[in-house]
Amino acid sequence: MTNGPLLGKILVFVLPLMLTNLLQTFYNAADMIVVGLSSEPDAVGAIGTTGAFTSLLVNLFIGLSVGANVVVARHIGAGEHDRASIAVHTSTMIGLALGVFGAVLGFFISRPVMLLLGNQGRLLDLSVTYVRFYFGALPFHALSNYAIALHRAKGDTRTPLIVLSLSGLLNVGLNLFFVLVCDMSVEGVALATAIAAAVSAAVLYGNLARDKGPCHFSFKMLRFDACETKKILLIGIPSGIQGALFAISNMMIQSSIITVNNSAFDPSAAYQPVVKGNAAAANLEGFAYTAVNAMQQAAITFTSQNVGAAKYHRVKRVMGCCYALGILVGLMVTGVLFGFKDILLGLYDVKDIATDPLAHAAYQAGLTRMLWTMLPYSIIALMEVGSGTLRGLGSSLTSTIICLLFACVLRVVWVFTIFRVDPNSLSNSLASIYISYPISWFLAGAFLFIFSVVHLRRLIRTDSRLQTQ
């Protein structure tokens, strides 16, 4: 990562990572697709309403794992293999401790939060059941994310691809077994996800145990190191807070979507169509996000290693490559998703049936979200790559503040000021929510780019290693 041509190396790094993310998203989508085959008509919508809430804690773990990625990658880039090993075991302890805490917290606050979002009746019961099963597996999800981050720190994106592919197949198989054979609903797909997460964490750490380099894992070396804990948390906490705040803003938007649904349809209807259509489109949107997010991970790792090696001229080239590839990937993936929108929405049992008002409303909700958020999705590459670059440069807090202001606070203010329920048009009501997404992406991306350039120039001026060369 610190020598030779960059574009080819970034592609070699990012393609397995991108495929890993897409497969992981596909397996998550399989939860909703398979649960749609159950006898519970509100199952898809129920899982959809939990997405922002489950992301609240999961994003916190992913953010903290970014701290582990940056710290370990920097030690490797600087040739400090002993410190890298200490950081590996410290980050694992952090992940395990937070996973257990999150599982307990999530169990007790699940019902109050779902009520706060506006879930009622059967939708409430199903969403709470799913969340409690899901949060019970948080320690496994946390360890799996940390293990993936440690593999990426040493430049290995192939192993997570293989492991997550196999555990994902296990997840799909268990989904089908629990739903079709055991006649379970949301609890079945949540249980399948938990088992798959446990298997992936065990296999990934087993692979690290066989590693002969600085990322070798051993139970005997597990401990908290004060110095490495501080480094990981200084980078990871702002990143985790950023992810959590995104989830909070999305929870408020989810609540607004439920408001739109309840204004047009009786909560006692056979199912909640706007909630269902939005959930299906948002799940498809996840494919675009994970593809573009791979460029953020590349920006973090390549920037971190080159900062560790004091090769700042290469950081500028990393930025250029990641921005260009991120925009290109966003255009390609969203083009495919939108081109096959009817087929893809149909997988979630969201179809435009003119004679069925509920089905028609679900389709219109899904289509409206795709028009306003998916078509301009390449804009998010500006935010993702800019955020990854700033974190790799060691300015994680600045990244968090910018994303907080433009991608979180702006959306919350939007919900309370711009958003309006139009009783005469379902599409207009939803569009007044969704348009806030591309606006926030562009503003956050512009400021992240400016601050990345400023911080890079500051490092070049102040790094003592350059002054002694």
mmCIF file of C-alpha atoms in Angstrom, residues 129-391:
data_model
loop_
_atom_site.group_PDB
_atom_site.id
_atom_site.type_symbol
_atom_site.label_atom_id
_atom_site.label_comp_id
_atom_site.label_asym_id
_atom_site.label_seq_id
_atom_site.Cartn_x
_atom_site.Cartn_y
_atom_site.Cartn_z
ATOM 1 C CA THR A 129 -39.612 -9.728 18.977
ATOM 2 C CA TYR A 130 -37.191 -9.281 16.074
ATOM 3 C CA VAL A 131 -35.120 -6.639 17.873
ATOM 4 C CA ARG A 132 -34.738 -8.688 21.046
ATOM 5 C CA PHE A 133 -33.561 -11.754 19.146
ATOM 6 C CA TYR A 134 -31.215 -9.606 17.064
ATOM 7 C CA PHE A 135 -29.674 -7.796 20.030
ATOM 8 C CA GLY A 136 -29.101 -11.091 21.807
ATOM 9 C CA ALA A 137 -26.481 -11.820 19.145
ATOM 10 C CA LEU A 138 -24.726 -8.426 19.387
ATOM 11 C CA PRO A 139 -21.530 -9.880 20.961
ATOM 12 C CA PHE A 140 -21.131 -12.097 17.880
ATOM 13 C CA HIS A 141 -21.852 -9.210 15.494
ATOM 14 C CA ALA A 142 -19.328 -7.017 17.316
ATOM 15 C CA LEU A 143 -16.557 -9.648 17.256
ATOM 16 C CA SER A 144 -17.237 -10.395 13.600
ATOM 17 C CA ASN A 145 -16.916 -6.701 12.692
ATOM 18 C CA TYR A 146 -13.673 -6.350 14.638
ATOM 19 C CA ALA A 147 -12.215 -9.458 13.034
ATOM 20 C CA ILE A 148 -13.080 -8.092 9.579
ATOM 21 C CA ALA A 149 -11.454 -4.749 10.454
ATOM 22 C CA LEU A 150 -8.263 -6.505 11.595
ATOM 23 C CA HIS A 151 -8.058 -8.454 8.336
ATOM 24 C CA ARG A 152 -8.522 -5.235 6.352
ATOM 25 C CA ALA A 153 -5.828 -3.473 8.380
ATOM 26 C CA LYS A 154 -3.258 -5.927 7.054
ATOM 27 C CA GLY A 155 -4.647 -5.678 3.521
ATOM 28 C CA ASP A 156 -6.570 -8.970 3.502
ATOM 29 C CA THR A 157 -10.061 -8.511 2.087
ATOM 30 C CA ARG A 158 -10.198 -11.983 0.526
ATOM 31 C CA THR A 159 -10.614 -13.966 3.742
ATOM 32 C CA PRO A 160 -13.629 -11.981 5.006
ATOM 33 C CA LEU A 161 -15.178 -12.435 1.554
ATOM 34 C CA ILE A 162 -14.887 -16.221 1.751
ATOM 35 C CA VAL A 163 -16.003 -16.490 5.384
ATOM 36 C CA LEU A 164 -18.981 -14.147 5.025
ATOM 37 C CA SER A 165 -20.025 -15.859 1.803
ATOM 38 C CA LEU A 166 -20.200 -19.214 3.562
ATOM 39 C CA SER A 167 -21.827 -17.872 6.725
ATOM 40 C CA GLY A 168 -24.300 -16.006 4.532
ATOM 41 C CA LEU A 169 -25.281 -19.223 2.793
ATOM 42 C CA LEU A 170 -25.781 -20.730 6.232
ATOM 43 C CA ASN A 171 -27.962 -17.739 7.138
ATOM 44 C CA VAL A 172 -30.172 -18.194 4.067
ATOM 45 C CA GLY A 173 -30.482 -21.923 4.668
ATOM 46 C CA LEU A 174 -31.471 -21.386 8.286
ATOM 47 C CA ASN A 175 -33.927 -18.658 7.233
ATOM 48 C CA LEU A 176 -35.708 -21.099 4.947
ATOM 49 C CA PHE A 177 -35.640 -23.844 7.583
ATOM 50 C CA PHE A 178 -37.025 -21.720 10.418
ATOM 51 C CA VAL A 179 -39.685 -19.964 8.296
ATOM 52 C CA LEU A 180 -40.861 -22.708 5.936
ATOM 53 C CA VAL A 181 -40.234 -25.829 8.009
ATOM 54 C CA CYS A 182 -40.659 -24.551 11.572
ATOM 55 C CA ASP A 183 -43.395 -22.054 10.606
ATOM 56 C CA MET A 184 -41.609 -19.194 12.378
ATOM 57 C CA SER A 185 -41.696 -15.528 11.357
ATOM 58 C CA VAL A 186 -39.459 -12.621 12.391
ATOM 59 C CA GLU A 187 -37.969 -14.598 15.281
ATOM 60 C CA GLY A 188 -36.844 -17.275 12.829
ATOM 61 C CA VAL A 189 -34.823 -14.963 10.579
ATOM 62 C CA ALA A 190 -33.347 -13.174 13.613
ATOM 63 C CA LEU A 191 -32.228 -16.506 15.077
ATOM 64 C CA ALA A 192 -30.699 -17.513 11.752
ATOM 65 C CA THR A 193 -28.751 -14.245 11.621
ATOM 66 C CA ALA A 194 -27.474 -14.788 15.164
ATOM 67 C CA ILE A 195 -26.175 -18.280 14.393
ATOM 68 C CA ALA A 196 -24.481 -17.106 11.184
ATOM 69 C CA ALA A 197 -22.806 -14.201 13.023
ATOM 70 C CA ALA A 198 -21.447 -16.555 15.688
ATOM 71 C CA VAL A 199 -20.022 -18.888 13.044
ATOM 72 C CA SER A 200 -18.379 -16.064 11.064
ATOM 73 C CA ALA A 201 -16.771 -14.578 14.206
ATOM 74 C CA ALA A 202 -15.379 -17.981 15.231
ATOM 75 C CA VAL A 203 -13.936 -18.719 11.785
ATOM 76 C CA LEU A 204 -12.412 -15.249 11.316
ATOM 77 C CA TYR A 205 -10.676 -15.311 14.688
ATOM 78 C CA GLY A 206 -9.584 -18.871 13.984
ATOM 79 C CA ASN A 207 -7.876 -17.577 10.855
ATOM 80 C CA LEU A 208 -6.168 -14.803 12.830
ATOM 81 C CA ALA A 209 -4.961 -17.449 15.289
ATOM 82 C CA ARG A 210 -3.115 -19.110 12.384
ATOM 83 C CA ASP A 211 -1.636 -15.817 11.174
ATOM 84 C CA LYS A 212 2.150 -15.635 11.556
ATOM 85 C CA GLY A 213 2.365 -11.841 11.276
ATOM 86 C CA PRO A 214 1.533 -8.902 13.554
ATOM 87 C CA CYS A 215 -2.211 -9.676 13.441
ATOM 88 C CA HIS A 216 -1.766 -13.099 15.060
ATOM 89 C CA PHE A 217 -4.481 -13.746 17.639
ATOM 90 C CA SER A 218 -4.037 -15.683 20.886
ATOM 91 C CA PHE A 219 -6.423 -16.007 23.829
ATOM 92 C CA LYS A 220 -3.428 -15.780 26.164
ATOM 93 C CA MET A 221 -2.632 -12.255 24.926
ATOM 94 C CA LEU A 222 -6.138 -10.839 25.429
ATOM 95 C CA ARG A 223 -5.959 -7.752 27.617
ATOM 96 C CA PHE A 224 -6.657 -4.036 27.647
ATOM 97 C CA ASP A 225 -3.591 -1.945 26.887
ATOM 98 C CA ALA A 226 -4.100 1.626 28.078
ATOM 99 C CA CYS A 227 -2.114 3.256 25.295
ATOM 100 C CA GLU A 228 -3.703 1.288 22.442
ATOM 101 C CA THR A 229 -7.179 1.550 23.993
ATOM 102 C CA LYS A 230 -6.820 5.322 24.007
ATOM 103 C CA LYS A 231 -5.706 5.400 20.368
ATOM 104 C CA ILE A 232 -8.511 3.108 19.220
ATOM 105 C CA LEU A 233 -11.188 4.998 21.139
ATOM 106 C CA LEU A 234 -9.963 8.437 20.026
ATOM 107 C CA ILE A 235 -10.571 7.410 16.429
ATOM 108 C CA GLY A 236 -13.337 4.861 16.990
ATOM 109 C CA ILE A 237 -15.649 6.777 19.328
ATOM 110 C CA PRO A 238 -16.236 9.720 16.967
ATOM 111 C CA SER A 239 -16.742 7.247 14.131
ATOM 112 C CA GLY A 240 -19.147 5.189 16.220
ATOM 113 C CA ILE A 241 -21.033 8.278 17.360
ATOM 114 C CA GLN A 242 -21.339 9.359 13.745
ATOM 115 C CA GLY A 243 -22.894 6.018 12.808
ATOM 116 C CA ALA A 244 -25.186 6.114 15.839
ATOM 117 C CA LEU A 245 -26.339 9.656 15.046
ATOM 118 C CA PHE A 246 -27.068 8.630 11.479
ATOM 119 C CA ALA A 247 -29.270 5.911 12.926
ATOM 120 C CA ILE A 248 -31.045 8.393 15.207
ATOM 121 C CA SER A 249 -31.817 10.725 12.305
ATOM 122 C CA ASN A 250 -33.031 7.735 10.278
ATOM 123 C CA MET A 251 -35.225 6.673 13.211
ATOM 124 C CA MET A 252 -36.907 10.074 13.097
ATOM 125 C CA ILE A 253 -37.408 9.738 9.359
ATOM 126 C CA GLN A 254 -38.811 6.237 9.924
ATOM 127 C CA SER A 255 -41.227 7.728 12.424
ATOM 128 C CA SER A 256 -42.285 10.280 9.795
ATOM 129 C CA ILE A 257 -42.901 7.480 7.301
ATOM 130 C CA ILE A 258 -45.133 5.722 9.832
ATOM 131 C CA THR A 259 -46.952 9.044 10.259
ATOM 132 C CA VAL A 260 -47.561 9.196 6.503
ATOM 133 C CA ASN A 261 -48.807 5.615 6.570
ATOM 134 C CA ASN A 262 -51.183 6.217 9.480
ATOM 135 C CA SER A 263 -52.549 9.379 7.878
ATOM 136 C CA ALA A 264 -53.591 7.435 4.789
ATOM 137 C CA PHE A 265 -54.443 3.973 6.160
ATOM 138 C CA ASP A 266 -56.051 2.629 9.280
ATOM 139 C CA PRO A 267 -53.520 0.921 11.595
ATOM 140 C CA SER A 268 -55.928 -2.050 11.720
ATOM 141 C CA ALA A 269 -55.533 -2.668 7.950
ATOM 142 C CA ALA A 270 -54.366 -6.083 6.755
ATOM 143 C CA TYR A 271 -50.831 -4.652 6.665
ATOM 144 C CA GLN A 272 -49.142 -1.239 6.621
ATOM 145 C CA PRO A 273 -48.378 -0.567 2.921
ATOM 146 C CA VAL A 274 -46.238 2.584 3.150
ATOM 147 C CA VAL A 275 -44.052 0.988 5.816
ATOM 148 C CA LYS A 276 -43.685 -2.145 3.697
ATOM 149 C CA GLY A 277 -42.841 -0.311 0.462
ATOM 150 C CA ASN A 278 -40.318 1.940 2.187
ATOM 151 C CA ALA A 279 -38.697 -1.058 3.895
ATOM 152 C CA ALA A 280 -38.279 -2.875 0.578
ATOM 153 C CA ALA A 281 -36.735 0.138 -1.197
ATOM 154 C CA ALA A 282 -34.468 0.919 1.767
ATOM 155 C CA ASN A 283 -33.254 -2.678 1.786
ATOM 156 C CA LEU A 284 -32.401 -2.448 -1.919
ATOM 157 C CA GLU A 285 -30.687 0.867 -1.249
ATOM 158 C CA GLY A 286 -28.406 -1.016 1.113
ATOM 159 C CA PHE A 287 -26.751 -2.669 -1.883
ATOM 160 C CA ALA A 288 -25.761 0.732 -3.275
ATOM 161 C CA TYR A 289 -24.518 1.918 0.109
ATOM 162 C CA THR A 290 -22.319 -1.079 0.831
ATOM 163 C CA ALA A 291 -20.766 -0.878 -2.635
ATOM 164 C CA VAL A 292 -19.859 2.796 -2.192
ATOM 165 C CA ASN A 293 -18.866 2.274 1.448
ATOM 166 C CA ALA A 294 -16.143 -0.104 0.274
ATOM 167 C CA MET A 295 -14.366 2.978 -1.091
ATOM 168 C CA GLN A 296 -14.515 4.562 2.363
ATOM 169 C CA GLN A 297 -12.824 1.481 3.823
ATOM 170 C CA ALA A 298 -10.162 1.644 1.116
ATOM 171 C CA ALA A 299 -9.596 5.342 1.852
ATOM 172 C CA ILE A 300 -9.216 4.604 5.575
ATOM 173 C CA THR A 301 -6.732 1.754 5.183
ATOM 174 C CA PHE A 302 -4.592 3.201 2.367
ATOM 175 C CA THR A 303 -4.487 6.647 3.958
ATOM 176 C CA SER A 304 -3.611 5.190 7.387
ATOM 177 C CA GLN A 305 -0.732 3.077 6.112
ATOM 178 C CA ASN A 306 0.739 5.931 4.055
ATOM 179 C CA VAL A 307 0.418 8.349 6.983
ATOM 180 C CA GLY A 308 2.205 5.753 9.111
ATOM 181 C CA ALA A 309 4.986 5.639 6.492
ATOM 182 C CA ALA A 310 5.013 9.484 6.174
ATOM 183 C CA LYS A 311 4.243 9.241 2.427
ATOM 184 C CA TYR A 312 1.797 12.102 2.201
ATOM 185 C CA HIS A 313 2.141 12.593 -1.545
ATOM 186 C CA ARG A 314 0.504 9.189 -1.974
ATOM 187 C CA VAL A 315 -2.443 10.239 0.208
ATOM 188 C CA LYS A 316 -3.446 12.793 -2.438
ATOM 189 C CA ARG A 317 -3.449 10.054 -5.071
ATOM 190 C CA VAL A 318 -5.441 7.761 -2.772
ATOM 191 C CA MET A 319 -8.081 10.491 -2.458
ATOM 192 C CA GLY A 320 -8.309 10.979 -6.219
ATOM 193 C CA CYS A 321 -8.636 7.266 -6.949
ATOM 194 C CA CYS A 322 -11.228 6.661 -4.227
ATOM 195 C CA TYR A 323 -13.397 9.635 -5.201
ATOM 196 C CA ALA A 324 -13.422 8.635 -8.871
ATOM 197 C CA LEU A 325 -14.094 4.972 -8.179
ATOM 198 C CA GLY A 326 -16.761 5.770 -5.562
ATOM 199 C CA ILE A 327 -18.766 7.949 -7.949
ATOM 200 C CA LEU A 328 -18.414 5.387 -10.748
ATOM 201 C CA VAL A 329 -19.530 2.514 -8.512
ATOM 202 C CA GLY A 330 -22.501 4.529 -7.263
ATOM 203 C CA LEU A 331 -23.666 5.223 -10.807
ATOM 204 C CA MET A 332 -23.275 1.608 -11.910
ATOM 205 C CA VAL A 333 -24.980 -0.064 -8.950
ATOM 206 C CA THR A 334 -27.918 2.326 -8.738
ATOM 207 C CA GLY A 335 -28.393 2.102 -12.510
ATOM 208 C CA VAL A 336 -28.783 -1.660 -12.263
ATOM 209 C CA LEU A 337 -31.071 -1.496 -9.220
ATOM 210 C CA PHE A 338 -33.372 1.097 -10.738
ATOM 211 C CA GLY A 339 -33.420 -0.618 -14.116
ATOM 212 C CA PHE A 340 -34.798 -3.796 -12.523
ATOM 213 C CA LYS A 341 -36.889 -2.030 -9.875
ATOM 214 C CA ASP A 342 -40.158 -3.862 -10.544
ATOM 215 C CA ILE A 343 -38.539 -7.292 -10.374
ATOM 216 C CA LEU A 344 -36.518 -6.415 -7.276
ATOM 217 C CA LEU A 345 -39.427 -4.849 -5.385
ATOM 218 C CA GLY A 346 -41.475 -7.897 -6.317
ATOM 219 C CA LEU A 347 -39.040 -10.077 -4.362
ATOM 220 C CA TYR A 348 -40.325 -8.338 -1.225
ATOM 221 C CA ASP A 349 -43.927 -8.881 -2.335
ATOM 222 C CA VAL A 350 -44.206 -5.208 -3.311
ATOM 223 C CA LYS A 351 -46.093 -5.147 -6.616
ATOM 224 C CA ASP A 352 -48.173 -2.550 -8.412
ATOM 225 C CA ILE A 353 -51.668 -4.045 -8.407
ATOM 226 C CA ALA A 354 -54.081 -1.307 -9.466
ATOM 227 C CA THR A 355 -57.116 -3.146 -8.111
ATOM 228 C CA ASP A 356 -55.551 -3.526 -4.648
ATOM 229 C CA PRO A 357 -55.209 -0.129 -2.855
ATOM 230 C CA LEU A 358 -52.774 -1.501 -0.247
ATOM 231 C CA ALA A 359 -50.506 -3.135 -2.836
ATOM 232 C CA HIS A 360 -50.581 -0.020 -5.054
ATOM 233 C CA ALA A 361 -49.680 2.221 -2.095
ATOM 234 C CA ALA A 362 -46.783 -0.058 -1.091
ATOM 235 C CA TYR A 363 -45.413 0.065 -4.647
ATOM 236 C CA GLN A 364 -45.765 3.863 -4.858
ATOM 237 C CA ALA A 365 -43.925 4.243 -1.545
ATOM 238 C CA GLY A 366 -41.066 2.042 -2.735
ATOM 239 C CA LEU A 367 -40.841 3.758 -6.110
ATOM 240 C CA THR A 368 -40.858 7.237 -4.562
ATOM 241 C CA ARG A 369 -37.952 6.364 -2.285
ATOM 242 C CA MET A 370 -35.962 4.936 -5.201
ATOM 243 C CA LEU A 371 -36.557 8.076 -7.299
ATOM 244 C CA TRP A 372 -35.417 10.531 -4.633
ATOM 245 C CA THR A 373 -32.611 8.620 -2.917
ATOM 246 C CA MET A 374 -31.352 5.893 -5.242
ATOM 247 C CA LEU A 375 -31.010 7.770 -8.550
ATOM 248 C CA PRO A 376 -28.726 10.472 -7.045
ATOM 249 C CA TYR A 377 -26.897 7.937 -4.867
ATOM 250 C CA SER A 378 -23.458 8.532 -6.410
ATOM 251 C CA ILE A 379 -23.415 11.830 -4.455
ATOM 252 C CA ILE A 380 -22.925 9.828 -1.259
ATOM 253 C CA ALA A 381 -19.438 8.863 -2.497
ATOM 254 C CA LEU A 382 -18.343 12.440 -1.691
ATOM 255 C CA MET A 383 -19.341 11.940 1.925
ATOM 256 C CA GLU A 384 -18.084 8.357 2.306
ATOM 257 C CA VAL A 385 -14.614 8.884 0.782
ATOM 258 C CA GLY A 386 -14.178 12.260 2.485
ATOM 259 C CA SER A 387 -15.056 10.745 5.850
ATOM 260 C CA GLY A 388 -12.706 7.799 5.314
ATOM 261 C CA THR A 389 -9.838 10.077 4.306
ATOM 262 C CA LEU A 390 -10.228 12.298 7.368
ATOM 263 C CA ARG A 391 -10.296 9.264 9.655
#
